[in-house]
PDB file of C-alpha atoms in Angstrom:
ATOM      1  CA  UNK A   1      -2.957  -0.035  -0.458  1.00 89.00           C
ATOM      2  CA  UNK A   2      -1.239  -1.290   3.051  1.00 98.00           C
ATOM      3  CA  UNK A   3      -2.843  -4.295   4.060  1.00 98.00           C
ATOM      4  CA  UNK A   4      -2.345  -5.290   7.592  1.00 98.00           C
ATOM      5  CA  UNK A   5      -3.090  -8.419   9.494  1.00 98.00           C
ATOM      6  CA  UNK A   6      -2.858  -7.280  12.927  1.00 98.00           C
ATOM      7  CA  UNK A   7      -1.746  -4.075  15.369  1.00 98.00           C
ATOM      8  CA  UNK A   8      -0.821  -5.050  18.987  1.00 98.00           C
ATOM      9  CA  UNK A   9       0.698  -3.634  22.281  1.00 98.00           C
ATOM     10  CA  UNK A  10       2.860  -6.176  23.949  1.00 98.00           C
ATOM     11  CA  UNK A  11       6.738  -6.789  25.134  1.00 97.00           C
ATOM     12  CA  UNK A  12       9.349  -7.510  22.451  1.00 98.00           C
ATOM     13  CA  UNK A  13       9.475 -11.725  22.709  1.00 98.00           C
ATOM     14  CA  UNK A  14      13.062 -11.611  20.813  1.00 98.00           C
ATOM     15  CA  UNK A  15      16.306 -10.889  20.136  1.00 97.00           C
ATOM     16  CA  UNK A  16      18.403  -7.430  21.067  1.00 96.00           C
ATOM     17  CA  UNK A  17      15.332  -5.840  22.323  1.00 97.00           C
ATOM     18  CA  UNK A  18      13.491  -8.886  24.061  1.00 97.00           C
ATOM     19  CA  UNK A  19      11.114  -7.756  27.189  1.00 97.00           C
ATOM     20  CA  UNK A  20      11.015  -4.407  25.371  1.00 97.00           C
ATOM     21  CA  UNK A  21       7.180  -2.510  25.227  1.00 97.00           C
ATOM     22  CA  UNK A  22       6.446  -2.274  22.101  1.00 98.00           C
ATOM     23  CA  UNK A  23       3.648  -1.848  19.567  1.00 98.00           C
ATOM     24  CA  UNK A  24       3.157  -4.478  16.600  1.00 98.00           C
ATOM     25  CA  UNK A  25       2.352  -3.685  13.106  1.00 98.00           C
ATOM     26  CA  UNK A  26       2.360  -6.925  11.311  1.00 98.00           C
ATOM     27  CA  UNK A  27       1.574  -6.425   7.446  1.00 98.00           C
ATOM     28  CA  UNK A  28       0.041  -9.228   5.414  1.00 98.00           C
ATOM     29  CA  UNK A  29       1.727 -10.746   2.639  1.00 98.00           C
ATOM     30  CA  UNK A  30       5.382 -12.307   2.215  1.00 98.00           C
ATOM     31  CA  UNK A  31       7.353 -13.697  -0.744  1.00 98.00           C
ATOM     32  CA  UNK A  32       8.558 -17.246   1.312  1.00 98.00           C
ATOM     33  CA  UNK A  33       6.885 -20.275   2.259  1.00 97.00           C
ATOM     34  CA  UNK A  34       8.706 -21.615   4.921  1.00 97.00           C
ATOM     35  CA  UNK A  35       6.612 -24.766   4.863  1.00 96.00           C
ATOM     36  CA  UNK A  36       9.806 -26.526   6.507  1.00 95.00           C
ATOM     37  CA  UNK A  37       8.244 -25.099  10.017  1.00 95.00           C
ATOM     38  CA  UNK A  38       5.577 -27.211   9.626  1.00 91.00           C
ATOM     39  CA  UNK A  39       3.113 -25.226  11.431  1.00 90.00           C
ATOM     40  CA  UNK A  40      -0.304 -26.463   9.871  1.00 89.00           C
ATOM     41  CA  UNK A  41      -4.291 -24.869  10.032  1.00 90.00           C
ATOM     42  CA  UNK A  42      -7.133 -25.321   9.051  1.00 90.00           C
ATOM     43  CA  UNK A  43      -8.682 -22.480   6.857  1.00 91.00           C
ATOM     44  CA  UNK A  44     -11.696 -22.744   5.179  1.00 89.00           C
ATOM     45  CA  UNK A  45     -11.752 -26.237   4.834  1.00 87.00           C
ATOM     46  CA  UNK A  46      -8.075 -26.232   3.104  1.00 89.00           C
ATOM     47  CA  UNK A  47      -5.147 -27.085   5.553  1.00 94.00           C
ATOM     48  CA  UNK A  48      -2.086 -24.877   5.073  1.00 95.00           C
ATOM     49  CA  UNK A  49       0.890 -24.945   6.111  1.00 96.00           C
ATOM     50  CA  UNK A  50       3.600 -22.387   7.506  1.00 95.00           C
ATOM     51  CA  UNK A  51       5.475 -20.326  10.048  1.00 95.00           C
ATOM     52  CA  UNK A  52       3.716 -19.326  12.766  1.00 93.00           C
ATOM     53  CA  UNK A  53       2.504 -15.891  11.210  1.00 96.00           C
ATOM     54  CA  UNK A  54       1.200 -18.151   8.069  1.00 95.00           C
ATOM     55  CA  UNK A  55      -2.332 -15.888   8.605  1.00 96.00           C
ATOM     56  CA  UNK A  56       0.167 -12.489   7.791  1.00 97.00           C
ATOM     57  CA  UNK A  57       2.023 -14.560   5.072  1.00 96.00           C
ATOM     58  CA  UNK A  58      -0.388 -16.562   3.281  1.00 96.00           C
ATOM     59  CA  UNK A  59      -2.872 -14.535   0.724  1.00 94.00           C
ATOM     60  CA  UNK A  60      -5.706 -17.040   1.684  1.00 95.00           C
ATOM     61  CA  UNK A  61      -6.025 -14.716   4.816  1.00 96.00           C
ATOM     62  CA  UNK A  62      -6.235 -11.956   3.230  1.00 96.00           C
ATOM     63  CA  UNK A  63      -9.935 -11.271   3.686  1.00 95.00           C
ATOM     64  CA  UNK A  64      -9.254 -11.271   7.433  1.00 96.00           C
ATOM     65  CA  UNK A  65      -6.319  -8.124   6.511  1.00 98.00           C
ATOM     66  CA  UNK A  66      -7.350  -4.704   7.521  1.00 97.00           C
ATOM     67  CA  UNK A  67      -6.988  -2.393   4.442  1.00 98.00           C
ATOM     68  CA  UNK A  68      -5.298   1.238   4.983  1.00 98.00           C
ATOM     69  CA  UNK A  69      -5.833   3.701   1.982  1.00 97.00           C
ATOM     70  CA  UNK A  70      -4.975   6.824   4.748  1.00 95.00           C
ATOM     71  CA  UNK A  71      -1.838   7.508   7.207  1.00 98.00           C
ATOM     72  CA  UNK A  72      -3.904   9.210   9.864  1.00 98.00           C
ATOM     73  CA  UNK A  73      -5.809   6.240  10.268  1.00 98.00           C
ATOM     74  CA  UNK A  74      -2.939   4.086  11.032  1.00 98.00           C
ATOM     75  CA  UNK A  75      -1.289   6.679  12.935  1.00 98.00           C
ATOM     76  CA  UNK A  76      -4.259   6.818  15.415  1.00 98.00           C
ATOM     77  CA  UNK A  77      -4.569   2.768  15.417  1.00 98.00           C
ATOM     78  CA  UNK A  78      -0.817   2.859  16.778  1.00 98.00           C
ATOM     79  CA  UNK A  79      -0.811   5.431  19.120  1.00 98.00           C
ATOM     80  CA  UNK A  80      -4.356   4.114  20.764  1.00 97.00           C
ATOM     81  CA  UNK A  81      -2.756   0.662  21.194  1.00 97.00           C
ATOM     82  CA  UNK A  82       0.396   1.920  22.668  1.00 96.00           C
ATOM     83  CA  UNK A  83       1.385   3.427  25.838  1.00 94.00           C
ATOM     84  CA  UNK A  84       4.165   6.250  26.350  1.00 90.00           C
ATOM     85  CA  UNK A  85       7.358   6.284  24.270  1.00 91.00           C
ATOM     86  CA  UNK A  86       6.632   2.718  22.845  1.00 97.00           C
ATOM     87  CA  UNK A  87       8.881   0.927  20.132  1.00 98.00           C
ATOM     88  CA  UNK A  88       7.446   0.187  16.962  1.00 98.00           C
ATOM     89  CA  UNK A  89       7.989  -3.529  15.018  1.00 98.00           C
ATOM     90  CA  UNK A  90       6.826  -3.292  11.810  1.00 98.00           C
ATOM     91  CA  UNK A  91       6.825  -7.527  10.650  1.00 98.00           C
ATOM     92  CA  UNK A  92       4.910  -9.743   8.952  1.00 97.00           C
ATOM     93  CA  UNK A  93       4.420 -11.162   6.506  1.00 97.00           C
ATOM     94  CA  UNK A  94       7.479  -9.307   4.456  1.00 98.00           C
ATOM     95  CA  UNK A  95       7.064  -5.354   5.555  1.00 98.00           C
ATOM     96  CA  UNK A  96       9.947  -4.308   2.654  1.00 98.00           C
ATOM     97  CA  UNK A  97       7.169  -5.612   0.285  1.00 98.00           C
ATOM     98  CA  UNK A  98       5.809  -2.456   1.432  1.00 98.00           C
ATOM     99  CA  UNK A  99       8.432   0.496   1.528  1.00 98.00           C
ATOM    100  CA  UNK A 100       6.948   2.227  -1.744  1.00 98.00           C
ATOM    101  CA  UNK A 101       3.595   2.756   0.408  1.00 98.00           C
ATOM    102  CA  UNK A 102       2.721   6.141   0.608  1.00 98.00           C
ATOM    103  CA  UNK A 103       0.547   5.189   3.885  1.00 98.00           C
ATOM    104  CA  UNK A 104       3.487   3.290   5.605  1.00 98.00           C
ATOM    105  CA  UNK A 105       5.593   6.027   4.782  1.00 98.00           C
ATOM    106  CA  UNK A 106       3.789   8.860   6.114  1.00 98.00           C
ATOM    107  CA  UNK A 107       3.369   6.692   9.473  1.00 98.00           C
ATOM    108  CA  UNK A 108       6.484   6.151   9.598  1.00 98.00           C
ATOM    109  CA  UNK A 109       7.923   9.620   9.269  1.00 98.00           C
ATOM    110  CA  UNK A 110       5.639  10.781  12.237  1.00 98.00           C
ATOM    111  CA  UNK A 111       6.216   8.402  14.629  1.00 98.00           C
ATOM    112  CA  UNK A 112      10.227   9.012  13.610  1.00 98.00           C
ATOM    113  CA  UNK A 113       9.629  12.488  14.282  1.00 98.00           C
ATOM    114  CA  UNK A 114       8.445  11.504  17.898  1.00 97.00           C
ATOM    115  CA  UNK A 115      11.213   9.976  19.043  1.00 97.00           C
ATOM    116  CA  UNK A 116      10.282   6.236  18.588  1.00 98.00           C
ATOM    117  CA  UNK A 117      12.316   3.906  17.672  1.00 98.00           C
ATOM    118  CA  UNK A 118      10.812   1.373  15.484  1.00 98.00           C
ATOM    119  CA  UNK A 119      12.834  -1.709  14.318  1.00 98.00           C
ATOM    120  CA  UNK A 120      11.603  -3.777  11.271  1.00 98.00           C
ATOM    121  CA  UNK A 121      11.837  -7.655  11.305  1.00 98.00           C
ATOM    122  CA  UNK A 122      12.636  -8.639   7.682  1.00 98.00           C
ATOM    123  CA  UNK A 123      13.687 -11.675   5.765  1.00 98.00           C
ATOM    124  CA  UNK A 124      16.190  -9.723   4.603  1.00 98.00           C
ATOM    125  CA  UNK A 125      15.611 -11.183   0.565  1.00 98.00           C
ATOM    126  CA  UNK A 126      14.268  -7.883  -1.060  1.00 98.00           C
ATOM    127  CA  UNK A 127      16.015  -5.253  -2.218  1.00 98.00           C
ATOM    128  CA  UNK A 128      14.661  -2.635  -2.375  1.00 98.00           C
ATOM    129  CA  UNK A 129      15.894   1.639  -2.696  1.00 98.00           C
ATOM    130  CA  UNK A 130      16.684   3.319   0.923  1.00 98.00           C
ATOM    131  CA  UNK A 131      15.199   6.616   1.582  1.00 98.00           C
ATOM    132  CA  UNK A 132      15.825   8.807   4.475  1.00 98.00           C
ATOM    133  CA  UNK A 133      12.575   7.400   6.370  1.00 98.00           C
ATOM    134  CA  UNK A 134      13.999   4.219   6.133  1.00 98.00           C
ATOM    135  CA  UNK A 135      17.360   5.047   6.878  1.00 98.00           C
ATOM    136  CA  UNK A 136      16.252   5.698  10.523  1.00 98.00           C
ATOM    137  CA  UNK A 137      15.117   2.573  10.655  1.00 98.00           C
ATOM    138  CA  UNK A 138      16.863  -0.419  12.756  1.00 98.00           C
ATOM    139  CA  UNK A 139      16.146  -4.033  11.084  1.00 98.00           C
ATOM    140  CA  UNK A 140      16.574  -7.485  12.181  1.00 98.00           C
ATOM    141  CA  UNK A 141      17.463  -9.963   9.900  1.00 98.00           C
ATOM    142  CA  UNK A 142      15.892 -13.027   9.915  1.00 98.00           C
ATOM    143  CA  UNK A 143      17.352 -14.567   7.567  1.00 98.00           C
ATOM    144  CA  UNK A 144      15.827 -17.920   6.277  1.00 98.00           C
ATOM    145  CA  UNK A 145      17.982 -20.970   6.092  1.00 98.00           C
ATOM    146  CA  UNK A 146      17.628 -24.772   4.489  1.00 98.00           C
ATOM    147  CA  UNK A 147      14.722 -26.019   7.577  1.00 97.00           C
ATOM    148  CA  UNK A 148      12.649 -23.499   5.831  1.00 97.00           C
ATOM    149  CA  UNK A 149      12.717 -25.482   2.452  1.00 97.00           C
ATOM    150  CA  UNK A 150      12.293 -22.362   0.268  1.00 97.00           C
ATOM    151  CA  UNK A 151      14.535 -22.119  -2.425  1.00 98.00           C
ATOM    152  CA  UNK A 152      18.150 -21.238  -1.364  1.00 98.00           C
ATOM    153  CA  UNK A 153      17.930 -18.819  -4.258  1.00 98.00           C
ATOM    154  CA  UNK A 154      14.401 -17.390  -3.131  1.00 98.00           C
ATOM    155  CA  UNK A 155      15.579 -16.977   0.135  1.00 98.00           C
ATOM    156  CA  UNK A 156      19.228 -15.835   0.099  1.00 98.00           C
ATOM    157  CA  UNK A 157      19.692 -12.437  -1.880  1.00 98.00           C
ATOM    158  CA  UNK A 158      23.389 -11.061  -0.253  1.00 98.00           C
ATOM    159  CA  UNK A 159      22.738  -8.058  -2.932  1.00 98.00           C
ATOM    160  CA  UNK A 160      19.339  -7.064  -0.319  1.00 98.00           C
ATOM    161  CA  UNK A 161      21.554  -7.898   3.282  1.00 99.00           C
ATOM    162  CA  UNK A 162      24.402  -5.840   2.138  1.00 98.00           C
ATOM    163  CA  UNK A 163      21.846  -2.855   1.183  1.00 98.00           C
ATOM    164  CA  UNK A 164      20.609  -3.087   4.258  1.00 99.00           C
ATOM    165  CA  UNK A 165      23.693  -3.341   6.042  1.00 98.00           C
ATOM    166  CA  UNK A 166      25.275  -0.274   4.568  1.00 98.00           C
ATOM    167  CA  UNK A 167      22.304   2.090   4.838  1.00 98.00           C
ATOM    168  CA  UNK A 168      20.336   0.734   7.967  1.00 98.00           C
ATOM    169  CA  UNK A 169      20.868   3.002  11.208  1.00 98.00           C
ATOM    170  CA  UNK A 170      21.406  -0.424  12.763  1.00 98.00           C
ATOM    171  CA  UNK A 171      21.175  -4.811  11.853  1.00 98.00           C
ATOM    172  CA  UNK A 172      20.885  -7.518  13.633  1.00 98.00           C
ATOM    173  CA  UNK A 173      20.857 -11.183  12.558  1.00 98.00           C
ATOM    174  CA  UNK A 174      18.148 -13.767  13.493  1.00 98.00           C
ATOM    175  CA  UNK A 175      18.587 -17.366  12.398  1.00 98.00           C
ATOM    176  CA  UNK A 176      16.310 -19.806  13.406  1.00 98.00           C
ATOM    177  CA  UNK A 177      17.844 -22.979  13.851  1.00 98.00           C
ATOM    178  CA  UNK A 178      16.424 -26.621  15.111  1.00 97.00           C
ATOM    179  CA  UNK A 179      18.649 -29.382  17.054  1.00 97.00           C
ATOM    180  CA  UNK A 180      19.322 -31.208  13.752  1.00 97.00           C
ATOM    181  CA  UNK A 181      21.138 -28.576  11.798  1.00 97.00           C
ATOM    182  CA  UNK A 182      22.985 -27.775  15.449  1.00 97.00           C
ATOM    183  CA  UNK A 183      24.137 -31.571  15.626  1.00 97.00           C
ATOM    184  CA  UNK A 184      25.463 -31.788  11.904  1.00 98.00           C
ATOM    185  CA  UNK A 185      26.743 -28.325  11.394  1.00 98.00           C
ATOM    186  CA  UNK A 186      24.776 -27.577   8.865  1.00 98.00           C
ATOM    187  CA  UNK A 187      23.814 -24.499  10.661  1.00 98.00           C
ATOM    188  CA  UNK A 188      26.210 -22.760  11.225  1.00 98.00           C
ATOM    189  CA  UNK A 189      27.383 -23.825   7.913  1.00 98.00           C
ATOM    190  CA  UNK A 190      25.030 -21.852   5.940  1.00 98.00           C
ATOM    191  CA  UNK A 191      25.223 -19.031   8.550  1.00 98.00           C
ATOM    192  CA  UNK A 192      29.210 -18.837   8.055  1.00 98.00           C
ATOM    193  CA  UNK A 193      28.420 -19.054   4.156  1.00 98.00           C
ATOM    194  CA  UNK A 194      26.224 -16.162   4.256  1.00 98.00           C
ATOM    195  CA  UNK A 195      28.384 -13.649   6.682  1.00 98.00           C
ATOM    196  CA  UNK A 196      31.188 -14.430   4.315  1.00 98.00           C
ATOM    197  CA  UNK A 197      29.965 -12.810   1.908  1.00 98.00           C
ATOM    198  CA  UNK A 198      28.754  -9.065   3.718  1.00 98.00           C
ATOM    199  CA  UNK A 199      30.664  -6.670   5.349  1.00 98.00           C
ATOM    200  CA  UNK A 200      29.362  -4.256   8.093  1.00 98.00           C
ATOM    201  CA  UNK A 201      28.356  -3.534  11.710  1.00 97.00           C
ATOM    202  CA  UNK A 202      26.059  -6.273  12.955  1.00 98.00           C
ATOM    203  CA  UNK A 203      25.540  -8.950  15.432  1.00 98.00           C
ATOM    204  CA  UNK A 204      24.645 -12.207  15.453  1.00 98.00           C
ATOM    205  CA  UNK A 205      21.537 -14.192  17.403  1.00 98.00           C
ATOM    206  CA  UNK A 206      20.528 -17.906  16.967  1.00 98.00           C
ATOM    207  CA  UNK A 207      16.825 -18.527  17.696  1.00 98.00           C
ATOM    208  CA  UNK A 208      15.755 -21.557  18.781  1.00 98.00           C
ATOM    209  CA  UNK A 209      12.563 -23.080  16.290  1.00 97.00           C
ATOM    210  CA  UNK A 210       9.534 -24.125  17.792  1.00 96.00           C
ATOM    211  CA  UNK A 211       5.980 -22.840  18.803  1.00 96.00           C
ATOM    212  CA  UNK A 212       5.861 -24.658  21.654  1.00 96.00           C
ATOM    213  CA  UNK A 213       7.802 -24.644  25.013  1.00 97.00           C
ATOM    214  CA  UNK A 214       8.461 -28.132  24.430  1.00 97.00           C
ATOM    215  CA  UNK A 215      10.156 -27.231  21.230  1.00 97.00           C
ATOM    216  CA  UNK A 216      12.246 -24.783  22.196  1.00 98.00           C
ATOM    217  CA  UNK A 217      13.127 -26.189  25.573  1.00 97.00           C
ATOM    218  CA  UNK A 218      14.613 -29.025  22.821  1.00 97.00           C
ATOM    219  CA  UNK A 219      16.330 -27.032  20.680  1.00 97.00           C
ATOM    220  CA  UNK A 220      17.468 -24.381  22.095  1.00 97.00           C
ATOM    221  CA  UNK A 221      19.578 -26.410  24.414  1.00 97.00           C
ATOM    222  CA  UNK A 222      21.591 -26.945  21.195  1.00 98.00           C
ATOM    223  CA  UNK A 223      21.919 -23.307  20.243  1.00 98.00           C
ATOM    224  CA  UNK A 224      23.698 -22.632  23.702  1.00 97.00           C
ATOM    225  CA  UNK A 225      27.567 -24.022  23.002  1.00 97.00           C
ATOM    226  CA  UNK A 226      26.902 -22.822  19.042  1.00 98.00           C
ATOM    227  CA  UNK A 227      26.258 -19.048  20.721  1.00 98.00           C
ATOM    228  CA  UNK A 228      29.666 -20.149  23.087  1.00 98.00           C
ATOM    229  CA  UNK A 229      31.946 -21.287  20.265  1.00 98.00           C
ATOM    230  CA  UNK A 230      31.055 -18.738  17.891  1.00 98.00           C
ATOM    231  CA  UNK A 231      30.760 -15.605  19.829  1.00 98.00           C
ATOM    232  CA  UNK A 232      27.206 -15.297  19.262  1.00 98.00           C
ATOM    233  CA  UNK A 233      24.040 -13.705  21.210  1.00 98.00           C
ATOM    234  CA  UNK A 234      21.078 -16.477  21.812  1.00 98.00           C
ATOM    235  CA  UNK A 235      17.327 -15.381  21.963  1.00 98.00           C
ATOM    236  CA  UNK A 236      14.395 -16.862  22.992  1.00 98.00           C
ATOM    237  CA  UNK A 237      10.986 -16.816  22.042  1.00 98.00           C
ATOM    238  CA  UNK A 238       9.578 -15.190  25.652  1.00 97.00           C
ATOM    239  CA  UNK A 239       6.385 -14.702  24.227  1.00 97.00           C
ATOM    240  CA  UNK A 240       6.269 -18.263  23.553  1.00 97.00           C
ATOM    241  CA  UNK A 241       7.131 -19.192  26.965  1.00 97.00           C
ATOM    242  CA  UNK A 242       4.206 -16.598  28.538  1.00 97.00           C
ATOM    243  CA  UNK A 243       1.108 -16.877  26.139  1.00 97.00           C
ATOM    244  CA  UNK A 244       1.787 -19.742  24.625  1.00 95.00           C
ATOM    245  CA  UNK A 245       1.796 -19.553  20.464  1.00 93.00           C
ATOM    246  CA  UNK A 246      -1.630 -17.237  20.185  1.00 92.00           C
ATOM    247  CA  UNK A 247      -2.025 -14.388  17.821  1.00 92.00           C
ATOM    248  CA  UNK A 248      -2.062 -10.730  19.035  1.00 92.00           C
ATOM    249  CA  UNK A 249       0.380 -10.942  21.527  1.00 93.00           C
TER     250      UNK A 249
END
């Protein structure tokens, strides 16, 4: 079964393809925490805390997931939401959780077919076997680092970024980073520790945390000589800046 938390038509808030039109697929369900965000709800009378997906990520939710057992169901669910030659994100949650799904497979292959280009934003820790669907796939890495406060060993698997790396049509990187690890270079510590060890095409981005615009505004000032010094892209969270942190958009 593919559970799903949400489908939505909006513009591409990050990274490489950031203002792009683009349809979201965001599947419910993810192997990391990330508690270190610190972005807290109330759910049922329980308060848990997250990122700011925790209603894809957290199995509490998953009574509010949408449950596909058939590809052409999907298929049409996309393709009403979307308008022209759309991207496709498929994120989360973890979507490589997913990539022995019959259902997301299928969906995939026909919207590959049609020209789409559909780009899947991963945590990069699963490894899991490429097959030629998923070969024509581009991914962005978003990597988790320490201001997560997973387990380095849950959330670093170089094994899973080098797969990726070598059979991805494209990669991107997408740390997340906060004005403390920017001051004390622990940041781009952990980032230099992890690029070390993979070889490949890629680039870099540095993302600034925050759900807020008062957040970012704070750290991403930081990010900014990091992205200079390093030879680095910098992204912002646009849909941050123009809905605010809401679901569905």
């Amino acid at each position: 079964m593919l559970k799903i938390s949400e489908i939505f038509y909006s513009i591409q808030g990050e990274g490489r393809q950031m203002g792009r039109p683009s349809v979201f697929v965001r599947v419910g369900m993810c192997n990391l925490t990330c508690k270190g965000f610190s972005e807290s709800v109330q759910y049922e009378g329980k308060k848990i805390i997250g990122c700011d997906s925790i209603y894809a990520a957290n199995k509490a939710f998953s009574k509010e997931w949408i449950v596909f057992e058939d590809s052409k169901k999907l298929i049409s669910e996309i393709e009403q939401k979307g308008n022209g030659n759309f991207d496709i994100v498929l994120t989360g949650g973890e979507p490589s959780l997913y990539f022995g799904n019959k259902v997301l497979l299928e969906t995939l292959k026909y919207f590959i077919k049609r020209h789409h280009h559909i780009y899947v934003e991963s945590n990069g820790s699963v490894f899991f076997d490429f097959n030629e669907i998923l070969k024509s796939l581009h991914f962005t890495l978003g990597v988790k680092l320490s201001n997560t406060l997973d387990l380095k060993e849950k959330r670093i698997n170089i094994k899973a970024i080098q797969n990726i790396l070598d059979h991805a049509k494209s990669v991107y990187f997408k740390f997340v980073l906060n004005q403390e690890m920017c001051k004390d270079g622990s940041g781009i510590a952990e980032i230099n520790e992890i690029l070390a060890q993979v070889s490949g095409s890629y680039e870099v981005y540095l993302m600034p945390q925050g759900s807020d615009i008062e957040t970012l505004n704070r750290n991403i000032k930081f990010l900014l000589p990091l992205c200079l010094e390093n030879n680095f892209y910098l992204s912002d969270r646009l849909h941050i800046r123009i809905w605010g942190n809401k679901r569905g958009v």
